Coordinates of C-alpha atoms in Angstrom, one line a residue:
Chain A
M1 CA -25.9 120.2 -103.3
S2 CA -24.6 119.1 -99.9
R3 CA -27.2 119.5 -97.1
F4 CA -24.5 120.7 -94.7
P5 CA -22.1 123.6 -95.3
I6 CA -18.6 122.8 -96.6
W7 CA -16.3 124.7 -94.3
E8 CA -13.1 126.0 -95.8
Y9 CA -10.1 126.2 -93.5
D10 CA -10.0 130.1 -93.5
S11 CA -13.6 130.3 -92.3
L12 CA -13.0 127.9 -89.3
T13 CA -13.0 129.5 -85.9
D14 CA -12.8 126.3 -83.8
P15 CA -9.1 125.6 -83.0
K16 CA -9.8 121.8 -82.8
A17 CA -11.3 121.8 -86.3
R18 CA -8.4 123.8 -87.6
S19 CA -5.8 121.5 -86.2
V20 CA -7.7 118.4 -87.6
Y21 CA -7.7 120.0 -91.1
E22 CA -4.0 120.6 -90.8
E23 CA -3.4 116.9 -89.9
I24 CA -5.6 115.7 -92.8
R25 CA -3.8 117.9 -95.2
S26 CA -0.4 116.7 -94.2
E27 CA -1.2 113.0 -93.5
L28 CA -3.8 111.9 -96.0
G29 CA -1.4 112.3 -98.9
F30 CA -3.4 114.4 -101.3
G31 CA -2.5 117.8 -99.9
I32 CA -6.2 118.6 -99.6
V33 CA -9.0 118.2 -97.1
P34 CA -11.8 116.1 -98.8
N35 CA -15.4 117.5 -98.6
L36 CA -16.2 114.4 -96.4
F37 CA -14.3 116.0 -93.6
K38 CA -15.2 119.6 -94.5
S39 CA -18.8 118.8 -94.1
M40 CA -18.1 117.6 -90.5
A41 CA -16.6 120.9 -89.3
I42 CA -20.1 121.9 -88.1
Y43 CA -19.4 119.4 -85.2
P44 CA -15.6 119.5 -84.5
G45 CA -15.9 116.7 -82.0
F46 CA -17.3 114.3 -84.6
L47 CA -14.8 115.6 -87.2
E48 CA -11.9 114.8 -84.9
A49 CA -13.3 111.4 -84.0
S50 CA -14.0 110.5 -87.6
W51 CA -10.5 111.6 -88.7
N52 CA -8.9 109.6 -85.9
Q53 CA -10.9 106.5 -86.9
F54 CA -10.0 107.1 -90.6
R55 CA -6.3 107.5 -89.7
S56 CA -6.1 104.4 -87.5
V57 CA -8.0 102.2 -89.9
I58 CA -6.8 103.3 -93.3
L59 CA -3.4 105.0 -92.8
E60 CA -2.1 102.6 -90.2
G61 CA -2.3 98.8 -89.8
S62 CA -0.6 96.1 -91.8
L63 CA -2.9 95.7 -94.8
P64 CA -1.6 97.6 -97.8
R65 CA -3.5 100.8 -98.2
I66 CA -4.1 100.1 -101.9
L67 CA -6.0 96.9 -100.9
K68 CA -8.1 98.9 -98.4
E69 CA -8.9 101.4 -101.1
M70 CA -9.9 98.5 -103.4
I71 CA -12.3 97.3 -100.7
G72 CA -13.6 100.9 -100.6
V73 CA -14.2 100.9 -104.3
A74 CA -16.0 97.5 -104.2
I75 CA -18.3 98.6 -101.3
S76 CA -19.1 102.0 -102.8
Q77 CA -19.8 100.3 -106.1
A78 CA -22.2 97.9 -104.3
N79 CA -23.9 100.6 -102.4
R80 CA -24.0 102.8 -105.5
S81 CA -22.5 105.6 -103.4
E82 CA -21.1 108.0 -105.9
Y83 CA -19.1 110.2 -103.6
A84 CA -17.2 107.5 -101.9
L85 CA -16.6 105.6 -105.2
K86 CA -15.1 108.8 -106.8
V87 CA -12.9 109.5 -103.8
H88 CA -11.6 105.9 -103.6
L89 CA -10.9 105.9 -107.3
H90 CA -9.1 109.2 -106.9
S91 CA -7.1 107.8 -104.0
L92 CA -6.0 104.8 -106.0
S93 CA -5.2 107.0 -109.0
A94 CA -3.0 109.1 -106.7
L95 CA -1.3 105.8 -105.7
G96 CA -0.5 105.2 -109.3
I97 CA -3.4 103.3 -110.8
S98 CA -5.5 104.6 -113.6
E99 CA -9.2 105.1 -112.8
E100 CA -10.3 103.3 -116.0
V101 CA -8.4 100.2 -115.1
L102 CA -9.8 100.2 -111.6
Q103 CA -13.4 100.6 -112.8
M104 CA -12.9 97.8 -115.2
L105 CA -11.6 95.6 -112.4
V106 CA -14.5 96.4 -110.2
L107 CA -17.0 95.8 -112.9
D108 CA -15.5 92.4 -113.8
F109 CA -14.2 91.5 -110.4
A110 CA -14.6 87.7 -110.8
N111 CA -12.2 87.7 -113.8
C112 CA -9.7 90.3 -112.6
P113 CA -6.1 88.9 -112.5
L114 CA -5.4 89.9 -108.8
P115 CA -3.8 87.2 -106.7
E116 CA -6.2 84.9 -105.0
R117 CA -5.4 86.4 -101.6
E118 CA -6.3 90.0 -102.6
K119 CA -9.5 88.8 -104.2
A120 CA -10.5 86.9 -101.1
V121 CA -9.8 89.9 -98.9
I122 CA -11.8 92.3 -101.1
N123 CA -14.7 89.8 -101.3
F124 CA -14.6 89.3 -97.5
G125 CA -14.7 93.1 -97.0
L126 CA -17.5 93.5 -99.4
I127 CA -19.6 90.9 -97.6
A128 CA -18.8 92.4 -94.2
A129 CA -20.1 95.8 -95.4
T130 CA -23.1 94.7 -97.4
N131 CA -24.3 91.4 -96.0
P132 CA -22.4 90.8 -92.7
Q133 CA -24.7 88.1 -91.5
S134 CA -23.8 85.9 -94.4
L135 CA -20.1 85.6 -93.2
T136 CA -19.5 82.1 -92.2
D137 CA -16.6 80.1 -90.6
A138 CA -15.6 79.1 -94.1
H139 CA -15.0 82.7 -95.0
Y140 CA -12.7 83.2 -92.0
Q141 CA -11.0 79.8 -92.6
Q142 CA -10.3 80.8 -96.2
L143 CA -8.4 83.9 -95.0
H144 CA -6.5 82.0 -92.4
Q145 CA -5.5 79.5 -95.0
L146 CA -4.2 82.3 -97.2
G147 CA -1.9 83.3 -94.4
L148 CA -3.9 86.1 -92.7
D149 CA -3.9 86.4 -89.0
D150 CA -6.8 87.6 -86.7
S151 CA -5.4 91.2 -86.6
E152 CA -5.4 91.4 -90.4
I153 CA -9.0 90.0 -90.6
F154 CA -10.0 92.5 -88.0
E155 CA -8.5 95.2 -90.1
I156 CA -10.5 94.1 -93.1
I157 CA -13.7 94.3 -91.1
A158 CA -12.8 97.7 -89.6
T159 CA -12.1 99.0 -93.1
A160 CA -15.4 97.6 -94.4
C161 CA -17.4 99.1 -91.6
L162 CA -15.7 102.5 -92.0
F163 CA -16.4 102.6 -95.7
A164 CA -20.0 101.4 -95.2
Q165 CA -20.5 104.2 -92.7
V166 CA -18.9 106.8 -95.0
N167 CA -21.3 105.6 -97.8
Q168 CA -24.3 106.1 -95.5
Y169 CA -23.1 109.5 -94.4
T170 CA -22.2 110.9 -97.7
D171 CA -25.4 109.6 -99.3
A172 CA -27.5 111.0 -96.4
I173 CA -26.1 114.5 -96.8
A174 CA -25.9 114.3 -100.6
L175 CA -22.3 115.4 -100.3
D176 CA -20.8 117.2 -103.3
I177 CA -17.9 115.5 -105.0
D178 CA -14.6 117.3 -104.4
S179 CA -13.2 119.3 -107.3
L180 CA -10.2 117.0 -107.7
Chain B
M1 CA 1.5 76.1 -129.9
I2 CA -1.1 78.9 -130.0
S3 CA -4.5 78.2 -128.4
S4 CA -7.7 78.8 -130.5
S5 CA -8.9 81.6 -128.1
E6 CA -5.8 83.8 -128.9
P7 CA -5.7 85.9 -132.0
P8 CA -3.2 84.7 -134.7
P9 CA 0.0 86.8 -134.3
N10 CA 0.1 88.3 -137.8
E11 CA -3.5 88.8 -138.5
A12 CA -4.5 92.5 -139.0
L13 CA -6.4 94.1 -136.1
T14 CA -9.4 94.9 -138.2
A15 CA -9.8 91.2 -139.2
Q16 CA -10.1 90.2 -135.6
N17 CA -13.3 89.7 -133.7
P18 CA -14.0 93.1 -132.0
E19 CA -15.5 91.4 -128.9
Q20 CA -12.4 89.2 -128.6
L21 CA -10.1 92.1 -129.1
L22 CA -11.9 94.1 -126.4
Q23 CA -11.6 91.1 -124.1
T24 CA -7.9 90.8 -124.8
T25 CA -7.4 94.5 -124.2
R26 CA -9.3 94.3 -120.9
Q27 CA -7.2 91.4 -119.9
L28 CA -4.0 93.2 -120.7
L29 CA -5.2 96.3 -118.8
A30 CA -6.1 94.2 -115.9
N31 CA -2.6 92.6 -115.9
V32 CA -1.1 96.1 -115.9
Q33 CA -3.4 97.1 -113.1
A34 CA -2.3 94.0 -111.1
L35 CA 1.3 94.8 -111.6
S36 CA 0.8 98.5 -110.7
S37 CA -0.9 97.6 -107.5
R38 CA 2.0 95.3 -106.6
V39 CA 4.5 98.1 -107.3
V40 CA 2.5 100.5 -105.1
T41 CA 2.5 97.8 -102.4
I42 CA 6.3 97.5 -102.7
H43 CA 6.5 101.3 -102.1
E44 CA 4.3 100.8 -99.0
I45 CA 6.5 98.0 -97.7
A46 CA 9.6 100.1 -98.4
L47 CA 8.1 103.0 -96.3
A48 CA 7.3 100.6 -93.5
I49 CA 10.7 98.9 -93.3
N50 CA 12.6 102.1 -93.6
R51 CA 10.8 103.3 -90.5
S52 CA 12.9 100.8 -88.5
L53 CA 16.6 100.3 -88.0
N54 CA 16.1 97.0 -86.2
L55 CA 16.7 93.9 -88.3
E56 CA 14.1 91.8 -86.4
E57 CA 11.5 94.5 -86.9
I58 CA 12.3 94.9 -90.6
L59 CA 12.0 91.1 -91.2
Q60 CA 8.8 91.0 -89.2
V61 CA 7.2 93.6 -91.6
V62 CA 8.5 91.8 -94.6
G63 CA 7.1 88.5 -93.3
K64 CA 3.7 90.1 -92.8
Q65 CA 3.4 92.3 -95.9
A66 CA 5.2 90.3 -98.6
K67 CA 2.2 88.1 -99.0
W68 CA 0.4 91.0 -100.8
L69 CA 3.0 90.7 -103.5
L70 CA 3.4 87.0 -104.2
D71 CA 1.7 83.8 -103.3
F72 CA 3.9 81.5 -101.3
D73 CA 3.9 78.7 -98.8
H74 CA 7.3 79.6 -97.5
L75 CA 9.2 82.8 -97.2
S76 CA 12.7 83.1 -95.8
I77 CA 15.7 85.4 -95.8
F78 CA 19.3 84.1 -96.2
L79 CA 21.9 86.5 -94.9
W80 CA 25.5 86.1 -95.7
H81 CA 28.0 88.0 -93.5
Q82 CA 31.7 87.5 -93.9
D83 CA 32.2 83.8 -93.5
S84 CA 29.0 83.0 -91.6
Y85 CA 25.4 82.9 -92.7
Q86 CA 21.9 82.6 -91.2
L87 CA 18.6 81.6 -92.6
K88 CA 15.5 83.2 -91.1
T89 CA 12.1 81.7 -91.9
L90 CA 9.5 84.5 -92.1
F91 CA 6.5 82.4 -93.1
G92 CA 5.7 78.7 -93.3
S93 CA 7.9 75.8 -92.3
P94 CA 11.7 76.1 -92.3
L95 CA 13.6 75.4 -95.5
E96 CA 16.2 72.6 -95.3
L97 CA 19.5 74.3 -95.9
N98 CA 22.4 72.0 -96.6
Q99 CA 25.8 72.5 -98.2
A100 CA 24.4 71.6 -101.6
A101 CA 22.0 74.6 -101.4
I102 CA 25.0 77.0 -100.7
A103 CA 27.2 75.3 -103.3
P104 CA 27.6 77.2 -106.6
T105 CA 25.0 74.9 -108.2
G106 CA 22.5 75.1 -105.3
F107 CA 19.5 77.5 -105.2
I108 CA 21.2 79.9 -102.8
G109 CA 24.8 79.5 -104.2
L110 CA 23.7 80.1 -107.8
T111 CA 21.7 83.2 -106.8
L112 CA 24.6 84.7 -104.8
D113 CA 27.1 83.9 -107.6
S114 CA 25.0 85.2 -110.5
G115 CA 23.5 88.1 -108.7
K116 CA 20.3 87.4 -110.6
P117 CA 16.9 86.1 -109.4
Q118 CA 16.4 82.4 -110.0
L119 CA 13.1 80.8 -110.9
V120 CA 12.9 77.3 -109.6
Q121 CA 10.4 75.2 -111.5
E122 CA 10.0 72.1 -113.5
G123 CA 13.0 71.5 -115.6
S124 CA 15.2 74.2 -114.1
P125 CA 18.8 73.3 -113.2
I126 CA 18.2 74.0 -109.6
S127 CA 15.6 72.6 -107.3
L128 CA 14.2 73.2 -103.8
P129 CA 13.6 70.6 -101.1
V130 CA 9.8 69.9 -100.5
Y131 CA 8.5 72.8 -102.7
A132 CA 7.7 72.5 -106.4
S133 CA 8.4 76.2 -107.3
G134 CA 10.6 78.8 -105.9
L135 CA 11.8 82.3 -106.5
I136 CA 15.2 83.1 -105.0
V137 CA 16.1 86.7 -105.3
P138 CA 19.5 88.3 -104.4
L139 CA 19.6 91.0 -101.7
E140 CA 21.8 93.6 -103.2
N141 CA 22.8 96.9 -101.9
Q142 CA 25.6 99.2 -103.1
R143 CA 26.8 96.4 -105.5
Q144 CA 27.2 94.1 -102.6
I145 CA 25.2 90.9 -102.4
I146 CA 24.3 90.3 -98.7
G147 CA 22.0 87.4 -99.1
T148 CA 18.8 86.2 -100.7
I149 CA 15.0 86.3 -100.2
N150 CA 13.4 83.0 -100.9
F151 CA 9.8 82.4 -101.9
A152 CA 8.5 78.9 -102.3
T153 CA 5.2 77.2 -103.0
R154 CA 4.0 73.6 -103.5
Q155 CA 2.2 74.7 -106.6
A156 CA 4.1 73.7 -109.8
N157 CA 5.4 76.5 -112.1
A158 CA 3.9 79.1 -109.9
Y159 CA 6.2 82.0 -110.5
T160 CA 6.5 84.1 -113.7
L161 CA 9.0 86.6 -114.9
D162 CA 6.8 89.4 -113.6
D163 CA 7.0 87.8 -110.2
S164 CA 10.7 87.7 -110.5
R165 CA 10.7 91.5 -111.3
I166 CA 8.5 92.2 -108.4
G167 CA 10.7 90.1 -106.1
Y168 CA 13.7 92.0 -107.4
L169 CA 12.2 95.4 -106.6
L170 CA 11.2 94.2 -103.1
A171 CA 14.7 92.7 -102.6
L172 CA 16.3 96.0 -103.4
Q173 CA 14.3 97.7 -100.7
I174 CA 14.9 95.0 -98.1
A175 CA 18.7 94.9 -98.8
A176 CA 18.9 98.7 -98.3
A177 CA 16.9 98.5 -95.1
I178 CA 19.0 95.6 -93.7
Q179 CA 22.2 97.4 -94.6
N180 CA 20.9 100.6 -92.9
A181 CA 20.1 98.5 -89.8
A182 CA 23.6 96.9 -89.9
R183 CA 25.2 100.4 -90.2
F184 CA 23.1 101.6 -87.3
E185 CA 24.1 98.6 -85.2
E186 CA 27.8 99.4 -86.0
L187 CA 27.2 103.0 -85.1
N188 CA 25.7 102.0 -81.8
Q189 CA 28.6 99.7 -81.1
L190 CA 31.0 102.6 -81.8
Y191 CA 29.0 104.8 -79.5
S192 CA 29.2 102.2 -76.8
Q193 CA 33.0 101.9 -77.3
L194 CA 33.2 105.7 -77.2
E195 CA 31.1 105.7 -74.0
V196 CA 33.5 103.2 -72.4
E197 CA 36.6 105.2 -73.5
K198 CA 34.9 108.4 -72.3
S199 CA 34.2 106.9 -68.9
K200 CA 37.8 105.7 -68.7
S201 CA 39.1 109.2 -69.5
D202 CA 36.6 110.7 -67.0
Q203 CA 37.8 108.3 -64.4
L204 CA 41.4 109.3 -65.1
L205 CA 40.5 112.9 -64.8
L206 CA 38.7 112.3 -61.5
N207 CA 41.8 110.6 -60.3
I208 CA 43.7 113.9 -60.5
L209 CA 40.9 116.4 -60.1
P210 CA 37.9 116.8 -57.8
V211 CA 34.6 116.1 -59.5
E212 CA 33.5 119.8 -59.6
V213 CA 36.8 120.9 -60.9
A214 CA 36.9 118.2 -63.6
S215 CA 33.4 119.1 -64.7
E216 CA 34.4 122.8 -64.9
L217 CA 37.5 121.9 -66.9
K218 CA 35.5 119.7 -69.3
H219 CA 32.9 122.4 -69.9
F220 CA 35.0 125.5 -70.1
G221 CA 38.4 124.2 -71.0
K222 CA 39.9 125.9 -67.9
V223 CA 39.4 126.3 -64.2
K224 CA 39.1 129.6 -62.4
P225 CA 41.1 129.7 -59.2
V226 CA 38.8 129.9 -56.1
Y227 CA 39.6 131.8 -52.9
Y228 CA 38.8 129.9 -49.7
E229 CA 38.5 131.8 -46.5
S230 CA 39.5 128.8 -44.5
A231 CA 40.9 125.4 -45.3
S232 CA 43.4 123.0 -43.7
V233 CA 46.6 121.8 -45.4
L234 CA 48.3 118.6 -44.3
F235 CA 51.9 117.7 -45.2
T236 CA 53.7 114.4 -44.3
D237 CA 57.3 113.6 -44.8
F238 CA 59.5 110.6 -43.9
K239 CA 62.4 111.2 -41.7
D240 CA 65.8 110.1 -43.1
F241 CA 64.1 109.0 -46.4
T242 CA 67.1 109.9 -48.5
K243 CA 69.5 108.1 -46.2
L244 CA 67.4 105.0 -46.1
S245 CA 66.6 105.0 -49.8
Q246 CA 70.3 104.6 -50.6
K247 CA 70.2 101.2 -48.8
M248 CA 67.1 100.0 -50.6
A249 CA 66.6 98.7 -54.1
P250 CA 64.7 101.3 -56.1
E251 CA 61.8 98.9 -56.8
V252 CA 61.5 98.1 -53.0
L253 CA 61.6 101.8 -52.2
V254 CA 58.8 102.6 -54.7
A255 CA 56.7 99.6 -53.5
E256 CA 57.1 100.8 -49.9
L257 CA 56.1 104.4 -50.8
D258 CA 53.2 103.0 -52.8
H259 CA 52.0 100.9 -49.9
C260 CA 52.0 103.9 -47.5
F261 CA 50.6 106.5 -49.9
S262 CA 47.9 104.1 -51.1
Y263 CA 46.8 103.8 -47.5
F264 CA 46.9 107.5 -47.0
D265 CA 44.7 107.9 -50.1
R266 CA 42.1 105.8 -48.5
I267 CA 42.3 107.8 -45.3
V268 CA 42.0 111.1 -47.3
E269 CA 38.9 109.7 -49.0
K270 CA 37.3 108.6 -45.7
Y271 CA 37.7 112.0 -44.2
N272 CA 36.4 113.9 -47.3
L273 CA 39.8 115.5 -47.8
E274 CA 41.3 116.3 -51.2
K275 CA 44.6 114.7 -52.1
L276 CA 46.8 117.3 -53.8
K277 CA 50.1 115.6 -54.7
T278 CA 53.1 113.6 -53.6
I279 CA 56.6 115.1 -54.1
G280 CA 59.1 112.3 -53.5
D281 CA 58.4 111.1 -50.0
S282 CA 56.2 114.0 -49.2
Y283 CA 52.4 113.7 -49.2
M284 CA 50.0 116.7 -49.4
C285 CA 46.3 116.9 -48.9
A286 CA 43.7 119.5 -47.8
G287 CA 40.3 119.8 -46.0
G288 CA 37.7 122.3 -46.9
I289 CA 38.3 122.3 -50.7
P290 CA 36.8 122.3 -53.3
T291 CA 33.6 122.3 -51.3
P292 CA 34.0 124.5 -48.3
N293 CA 33.0 123.2 -44.9
R294 CA 33.3 124.1 -41.2
T295 CA 34.9 120.8 -40.1
H296 CA 38.0 120.8 -42.3
A297 CA 40.4 121.3 -39.4
V298 CA 38.8 118.4 -37.3
D299 CA 38.7 116.2 -40.4
T300 CA 42.3 116.9 -41.3
V301 CA 43.6 116.2 -37.8
L302 CA 41.6 113.0 -37.6
A303 CA 43.2 111.9 -40.8
A304 CA 46.6 112.9 -39.5
I305 CA 46.1 110.8 -36.4
E306 CA 45.1 107.8 -38.5
M307 CA 48.1 108.3 -40.7
Q308 CA 50.3 108.5 -37.7
L309 CA 48.8 105.3 -36.2
F310 CA 49.2 103.5 -39.5
M311 CA 52.9 104.4 -39.7
H312 CA 53.3 103.5 -36.1
L313 CA 52.0 100.0 -36.7
H314 CA 54.0 99.7 -39.9
K315 CA 57.1 100.6 -38.1
A316 CA 56.5 98.0 -35.4
Q317 CA 56.1 95.4 -38.1
K318 CA 59.3 96.4 -39.9
I319 CA 61.2 96.3 -36.6
K320 CA 59.9 92.8 -36.0
Q321 CA 61.1 91.8 -39.5
N322 CA 64.4 93.4 -38.9
Q323 CA 63.8 95.7 -41.9
P324 CA 64.5 99.4 -42.3
Y325 CA 61.6 101.7 -41.4
W326 CA 60.6 105.3 -41.7
D327 CA 59.3 107.7 -39.1
I328 CA 56.7 110.2 -40.3
R329 CA 56.4 113.9 -39.6
I330 CA 53.0 115.3 -40.0
G331 CA 52.1 119.0 -40.0
V332 CA 48.8 120.8 -40.3
H333 CA 47.9 124.5 -40.7
S334 CA 44.6 126.2 -41.3
G335 CA 43.9 129.4 -43.1
P336 CA 42.9 131.1 -46.3
L337 CA 44.2 129.9 -49.7
L338 CA 43.6 129.9 -53.4
A339 CA 42.8 126.6 -55.2
G340 CA 42.7 125.8 -58.8
V341 CA 44.3 124.2 -61.9
I342 CA 47.1 125.8 -63.9
G343 CA 48.9 124.7 -67.0
Q344 CA 47.6 123.0 -70.2
K345 CA 49.5 119.7 -70.0
K346 CA 50.0 117.5 -67.0
F347 CA 47.8 119.8 -65.0
A348 CA 46.9 119.2 -61.4
Y349 CA 44.6 120.6 -58.8
D350 CA 46.8 122.7 -56.5
V351 CA 46.7 125.3 -53.7
W352 CA 48.6 128.5 -53.2
G353 CA 49.1 131.0 -50.5
D354 CA 50.9 131.6 -47.2
T355 CA 48.7 128.9 -45.5
V356 CA 50.5 126.3 -47.7
N357 CA 54.0 127.5 -46.7
T358 CA 53.0 127.6 -43.1
A359 CA 51.6 124.0 -43.3
S360 CA 54.9 122.9 -44.8
R361 CA 56.8 124.5 -42.0
M362 CA 54.5 122.6 -39.5
E363 CA 55.7 119.4 -41.1
S364 CA 59.4 120.4 -41.4
C365 CA 59.5 121.7 -37.8
G366 CA 57.5 118.7 -36.5
I367 CA 58.6 115.8 -34.5
P368 CA 59.0 112.3 -36.0
G369 CA 55.9 110.2 -35.2
R370 CA 53.9 113.1 -34.0
V371 CA 51.2 115.5 -35.5
N372 CA 52.4 119.1 -35.4
I373 CA 49.8 121.8 -35.8
S374 CA 49.7 125.6 -35.8
Q375 CA 47.9 128.1 -33.6
A376 CA 45.2 128.5 -36.2
T377 CA 44.4 124.8 -36.4
F378 CA 44.6 124.5 -32.6
S379 CA 42.0 127.2 -32.3
A380 CA 39.7 125.4 -34.6
I381 CA 39.9 122.0 -33.0
K382 CA 40.7 122.7 -29.3
D383 CA 37.3 121.4 -28.2
F384 CA 37.9 118.0 -29.7
F385 CA 41.5 117.1 -29.1
Q386 CA 44.1 117.3 -26.4
F387 CA 47.6 118.8 -27.0
E388 CA 51.1 119.4 -25.9
Y389 CA 52.0 123.1 -26.3
R390 CA 55.5 123.3 -27.7
G391 CA 55.8 127.0 -27.3
K392 CA 57.2 129.3 -30.0
V393 CA 59.3 127.4 -32.5
A394 CA 61.6 129.0 -35.1
A395 CA 60.4 128.3 -38.6
K396 CA 62.3 129.1 -41.7
N397 CA 61.3 132.6 -43.1
K398 CA 58.5 132.7 -40.6
G399 CA 60.2 133.6 -37.4
E400 CA 59.0 132.0 -34.2
I401 CA 55.5 130.6 -34.2
D402 CA 53.3 128.8 -31.8
M403 CA 53.1 125.0 -32.3
Y404 CA 51.1 122.2 -30.7
L405 CA 51.4 118.4 -30.8
V406 CA 48.1 116.6 -31.0
T407 CA 48.1 113.8 -28.4
G408 CA 44.7 112.4 -29.3
I409 CA 41.0 113.0 -28.9
K410 CA 39.9 114.4 -25.6
H411 CA 39.3 111.5 -23.1
H412 CA 35.6 112.1 -22.7
L413 CA 35.1 112.3 -26.5
A414 CA 37.0 109.0 -27.3
I415 CA 35.9 105.4 -27.1
D416 CA 39.4 104.2 -26.5
P417 CA 41.8 105.1 -23.7
V418 CA 44.5 106.6 -26.0
G419 CA 42.1 108.9 -27.9
L420 CA 42.2 107.5 -31.3
L421 CA 38.5 106.8 -32.0
P422 CA 35.7 109.4 -31.6
N423 CA 32.6 108.5 -29.5
D424 CA 29.0 109.6 -29.8
E425 CA 29.6 112.8 -27.9
F426 CA 32.3 113.7 -30.4
V427 CA 29.9 113.1 -33.2
E428 CA 27.3 115.3 -31.6
L429 CA 29.8 118.1 -31.2
Y430 CA 31.1 117.6 -34.7
M431 CA 27.6 117.7 -36.2
A432 CA 26.9 120.9 -34.3
I433 CA 29.6 122.7 -36.3
H434 CA 29.0 120.9 -39.6
S435 CA 27.3 123.0 -42.3
D436 CA 25.2 120.0 -43.5
R437 CA 23.6 118.4 -40.5
A438 CA 21.8 115.7 -42.5
I439 CA 25.0 113.9 -43.4
A440 CA 26.7 111.1 -41.4
P441 CA 30.2 112.0 -40.3
P442 CA 33.0 110.1 -42.1
F443 CA 34.2 108.4 -38.9
C444 CA 30.9 107.1 -37.5
Q445 CA 31.5 103.5 -38.6
W446 CA 33.1 102.8 -35.2
T447 CA 30.7 104.8 -33.1
S448 CA 27.2 103.8 -32.0
A449 CA 26.0 106.4 -34.6
R450 CA 27.3 104.1 -37.3
N451 CA 23.8 103.8 -38.8
P452 CA 23.6 107.1 -40.7
K453 CA 20.3 108.2 -39.1
P454 CA 19.7 111.9 -39.0
L455 CA 21.5 113.0 -35.8
S456 CA 19.6 114.6 -33.0
V457 CA 21.5 117.8 -33.1
P458 CA 19.8 121.1 -32.3
A459 CA 18.8 123.0 -35.4

């Protein structure tokens, strides 16, 4: 049971929160507002800032969104953050990939048949979120050699940090999983 | 040859090692997943490139995002347009492109000819310079092949049939985006041409109509005649034109008229008058239309004096060259009139009313080489010019009317002894009656007020 109320659109009185909900519903791609954001409506300023961060990191940029979601699955799995894992798996499923296949890939990441570049990116993101101090020049160099530029590496880190933060937040408030 | 780790093809499923079967299933599922994720990525790339209608931007996105689909050390786009081509490198070092590559047996030529993706690997009939493997995919849109997208790597036998399918899906999206960009570019060029033609037609319209009237005609398809309480109409006519024209070759005659009337056009523009028309050797213009002002009579008479001076100098030159010349009669009258455009074809801005008839009489009753004006014009300009009163002169259908010959600007208002050029005092006086006191008068270029500073006239 979530420790904060889950605000539905109709019960919102704050115009800022209402307009953020509308943006999420139209831009996120699932036609719903996830509980993650509904739980933030108690503080519309934070809701707006979080949504803007989510939009710029996940919905914009040049890394494929599917790859960002995979980073999210890997991080949530490592953090054993149930809410985020479910949401990412749902996102990927909405993008056309079955949840079973995704889970299998995450459980046996080393042997998954993704191209070397994708695997390196997911691995980098996972380290950035879970053990950032262990990132070395060699990690950066590897991505450069695989054709990534600084802005793309930044995007991986921004993605990793956002998902780590979401994990902490959703675990801290024991957020209920959306009825998807 | 089948490796020992793979199950024999005909063995019953139950006879296989369940653990191995599970492993194989997982592997197959993972392969499906990998393929699905690449298809989703193509969809993302398609969305990104379809946001732009600029070829460079489209190729930039492809160069950045295609790496999430296929591993490569080189990525380029070959574009074929009519008889020319270009090769744009999007990643890695440029690919050497010689005639052999474009020939029907080359990696580009074969792809263009067959319309099918070509896998370049060990033992294949085509090869790439430098790189061990390649995937050359046709860019096809609406059954037209516009080029190829080329992936290459130093790794041997790097690309599979799945890669080829992925490349083909991507190529379809890129080809459509490139074609859209090309169509957009063509559309822009057409718009530019249209703009040029429109500006030409606008200019033509402005040659025959005042700006305000042309704008009204364009917006409403017609022009409402406007009544002006006071305007000045000027007519000129060459004395003995018909007689002289019989002695001149038509082209010489036309050239001569063109020379004079072109000069008149410049004078009319300088004094902010509106040219109305020429009828044979007669020239007609007016002051105070289409934008009313209080100085129209002064402006029109100043223009008349300049026309008179021009013809005088022209005559002197002709006499010197022993050539025939014309004397000019100029008449001006001021009064109310209607101005507008009538007709649907070959329309023109014109004026109507008794003022026009009287102005015509001022010209026909005028004296060659002189500026003949009516009582009404005289009353409007008497503070600026000096005159010879002619008394009452009989004018056709008008009876006897007062007429004056303008002899020049008043002595104290001119900078020259014969009264052709206004001085600063003239300008001060002129600005005192002008409705817009912030403007510089049209004739100030030869006065000390030539710098169009705001004149120090009382408000």
